[in-house]
Coordinates of C-alpha atoms in Angstrom, one line a residue:
X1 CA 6.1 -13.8 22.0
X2 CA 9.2 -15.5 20.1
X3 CA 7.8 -19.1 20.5
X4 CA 4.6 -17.7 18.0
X5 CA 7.0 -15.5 15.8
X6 CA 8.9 -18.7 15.4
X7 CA 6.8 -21.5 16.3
X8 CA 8.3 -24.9 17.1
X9 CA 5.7 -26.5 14.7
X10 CA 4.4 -24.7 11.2
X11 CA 1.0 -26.1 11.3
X12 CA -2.7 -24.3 11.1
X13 CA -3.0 -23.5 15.0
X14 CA -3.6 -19.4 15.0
X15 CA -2.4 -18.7 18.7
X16 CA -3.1 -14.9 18.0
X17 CA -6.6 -12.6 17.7
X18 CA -8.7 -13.1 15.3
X19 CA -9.0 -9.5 13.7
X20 CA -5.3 -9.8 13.0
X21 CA -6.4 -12.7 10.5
X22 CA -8.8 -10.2 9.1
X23 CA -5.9 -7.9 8.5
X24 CA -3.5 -10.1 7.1
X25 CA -5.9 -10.8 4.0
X26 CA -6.9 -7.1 3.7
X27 CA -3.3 -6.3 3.5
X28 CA -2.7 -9.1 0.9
X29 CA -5.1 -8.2 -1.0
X30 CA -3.8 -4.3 -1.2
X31 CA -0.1 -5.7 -2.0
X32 CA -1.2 -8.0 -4.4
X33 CA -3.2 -4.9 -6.3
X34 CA 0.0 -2.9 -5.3
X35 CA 1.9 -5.7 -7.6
X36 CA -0.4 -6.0 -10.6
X37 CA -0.7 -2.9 -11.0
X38 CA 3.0 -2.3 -11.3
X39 CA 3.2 -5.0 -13.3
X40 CA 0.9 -3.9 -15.8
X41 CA 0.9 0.1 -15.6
X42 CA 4.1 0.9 -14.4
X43 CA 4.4 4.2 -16.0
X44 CA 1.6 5.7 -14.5
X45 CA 2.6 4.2 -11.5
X46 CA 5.7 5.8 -11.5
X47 CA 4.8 9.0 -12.4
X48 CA 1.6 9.4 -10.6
X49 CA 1.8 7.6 -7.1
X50 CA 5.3 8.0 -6.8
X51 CA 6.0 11.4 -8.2
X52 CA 8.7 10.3 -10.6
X53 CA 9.3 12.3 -13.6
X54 CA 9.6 10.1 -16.1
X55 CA 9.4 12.6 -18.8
X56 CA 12.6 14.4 -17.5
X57 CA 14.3 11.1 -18.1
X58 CA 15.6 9.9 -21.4
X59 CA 12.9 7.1 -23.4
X60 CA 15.6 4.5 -22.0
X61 CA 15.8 5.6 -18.6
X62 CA 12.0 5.9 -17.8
X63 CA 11.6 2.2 -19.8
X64 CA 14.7 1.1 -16.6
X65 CA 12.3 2.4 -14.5
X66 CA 9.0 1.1 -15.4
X67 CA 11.0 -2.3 -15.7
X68 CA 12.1 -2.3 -12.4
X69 CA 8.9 -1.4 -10.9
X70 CA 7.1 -4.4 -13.1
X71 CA 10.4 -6.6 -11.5
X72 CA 9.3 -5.2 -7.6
X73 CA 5.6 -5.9 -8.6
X74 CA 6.3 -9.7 -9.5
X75 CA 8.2 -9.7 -6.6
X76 CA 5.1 -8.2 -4.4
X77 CA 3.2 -11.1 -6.0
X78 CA 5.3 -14.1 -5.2
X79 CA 5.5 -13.1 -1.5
X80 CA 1.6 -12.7 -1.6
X81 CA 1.2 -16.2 -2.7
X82 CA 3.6 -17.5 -0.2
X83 CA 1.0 -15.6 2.6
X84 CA -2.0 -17.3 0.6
X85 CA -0.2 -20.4 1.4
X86 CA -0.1 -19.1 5.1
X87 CA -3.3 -17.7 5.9
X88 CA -4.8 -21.1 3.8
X89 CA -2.6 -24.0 5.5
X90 CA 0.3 -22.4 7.7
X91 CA -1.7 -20.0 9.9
X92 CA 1.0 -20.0 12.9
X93 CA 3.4 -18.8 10.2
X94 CA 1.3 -15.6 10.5
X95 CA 3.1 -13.4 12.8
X96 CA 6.2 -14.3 11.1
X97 CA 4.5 -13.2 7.9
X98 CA 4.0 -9.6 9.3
X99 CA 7.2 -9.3 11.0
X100 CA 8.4 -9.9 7.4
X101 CA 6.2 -6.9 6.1
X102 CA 7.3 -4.6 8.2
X103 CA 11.1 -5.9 7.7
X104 CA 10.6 -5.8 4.0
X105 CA 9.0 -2.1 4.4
X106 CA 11.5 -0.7 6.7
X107 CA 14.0 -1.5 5.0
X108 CA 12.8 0.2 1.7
X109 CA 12.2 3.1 3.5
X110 CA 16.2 2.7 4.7
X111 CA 17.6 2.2 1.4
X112 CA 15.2 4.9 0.3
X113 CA 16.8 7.6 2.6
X114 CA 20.7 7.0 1.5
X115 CA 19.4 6.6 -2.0
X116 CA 17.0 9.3 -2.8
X117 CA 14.6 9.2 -6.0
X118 CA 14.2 12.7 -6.7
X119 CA 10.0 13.4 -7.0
X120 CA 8.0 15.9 -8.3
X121 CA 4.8 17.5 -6.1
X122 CA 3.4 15.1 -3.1
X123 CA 2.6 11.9 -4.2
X124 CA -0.2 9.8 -2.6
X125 CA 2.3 7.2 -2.5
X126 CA 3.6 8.4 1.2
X127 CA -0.1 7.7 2.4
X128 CA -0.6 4.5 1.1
X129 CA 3.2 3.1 2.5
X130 CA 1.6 5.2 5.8
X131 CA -1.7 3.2 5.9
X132 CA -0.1 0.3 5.5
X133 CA 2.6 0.6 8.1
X134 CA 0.1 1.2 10.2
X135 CA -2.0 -2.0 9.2
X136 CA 1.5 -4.3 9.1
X137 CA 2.2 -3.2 12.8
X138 CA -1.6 -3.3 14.0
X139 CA -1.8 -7.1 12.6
X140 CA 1.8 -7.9 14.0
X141 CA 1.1 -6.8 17.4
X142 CA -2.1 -8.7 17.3
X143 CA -0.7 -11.9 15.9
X144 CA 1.5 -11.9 19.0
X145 CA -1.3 -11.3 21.6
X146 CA -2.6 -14.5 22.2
X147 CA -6.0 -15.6 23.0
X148 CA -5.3 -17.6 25.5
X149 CA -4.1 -14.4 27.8
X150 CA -7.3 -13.1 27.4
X151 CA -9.4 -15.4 28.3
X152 CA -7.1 -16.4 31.2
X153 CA -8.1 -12.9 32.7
X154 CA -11.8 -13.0 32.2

């Protein structure tokens, strides 16, 4: 399991299933519309998906807001073009890919619990970060089970 988290060789050889590959791209693809749309409607981001009140805040705060959420977008973009790169040239970097997902989204949900950000109703956010979790450790644990075990037991 280690040796294809952290293959010896980064090359194109995909040890793991198939449908994992599948997922990979579909969860690009949502974190990359996750990112532009950050990027480019922040605000309504914000205040719709995640349940911030930006109108409670002052005209500066809600601008540090929207700012930082276009700053996390670009951020969700540059780590999608390095998993282009992967799922394009570097496929056996693919488990490492999702173990870095679900790192990256743990983590937020970490620093989330010791610092709060106070929200207003039930955003739809919580479902999405859920559906995803879900996705990021359904392609991870397929990544990891080879192909070759199963055919090796057929």
């Amino acid at each position: 399991m280690f040796s294809q988290l952290l293959p010896p060789y980064i090359d194109n050889t995909y040890r793991g299933q198939k449908l994992a590959l599948w997922i990979f791209g579909l969860l690009v693809l949502i974190k990359v519309g996750i990112g532009v749309n950050s990027i480019i409607n922040g605000h309504h981001v914000a205040s719709s998906a995640d349940g911030i009140p930006l109108d409670a805040f002052t005209p500066a705060g809600a601008d540090a807001v929207v700012s930082l959420f276009a700053i996390w977008g670009l951020g969700q973009l540059v780590f999608c073009l390095l998993c282009v790169l992967v799922a394009i040239r570097y496929r056996a970097m693919v488990p490492l890919m999702f173990a870095l997902f679900l790192l990256e989204h743990l983590c937020r949900k970490l620093i989330l619990h010791f610092l709060p950000i106070a929200t207003t109703g039930s955003p739809p956010g919580f479902v999405v970060n859920l559906i995803l979790l879900v996705l990021i450790m359904v392609g991870l644990a397929l990544s990891l089970w080879s192909r070759t075990t199963i055919q090796a037991t057929k």
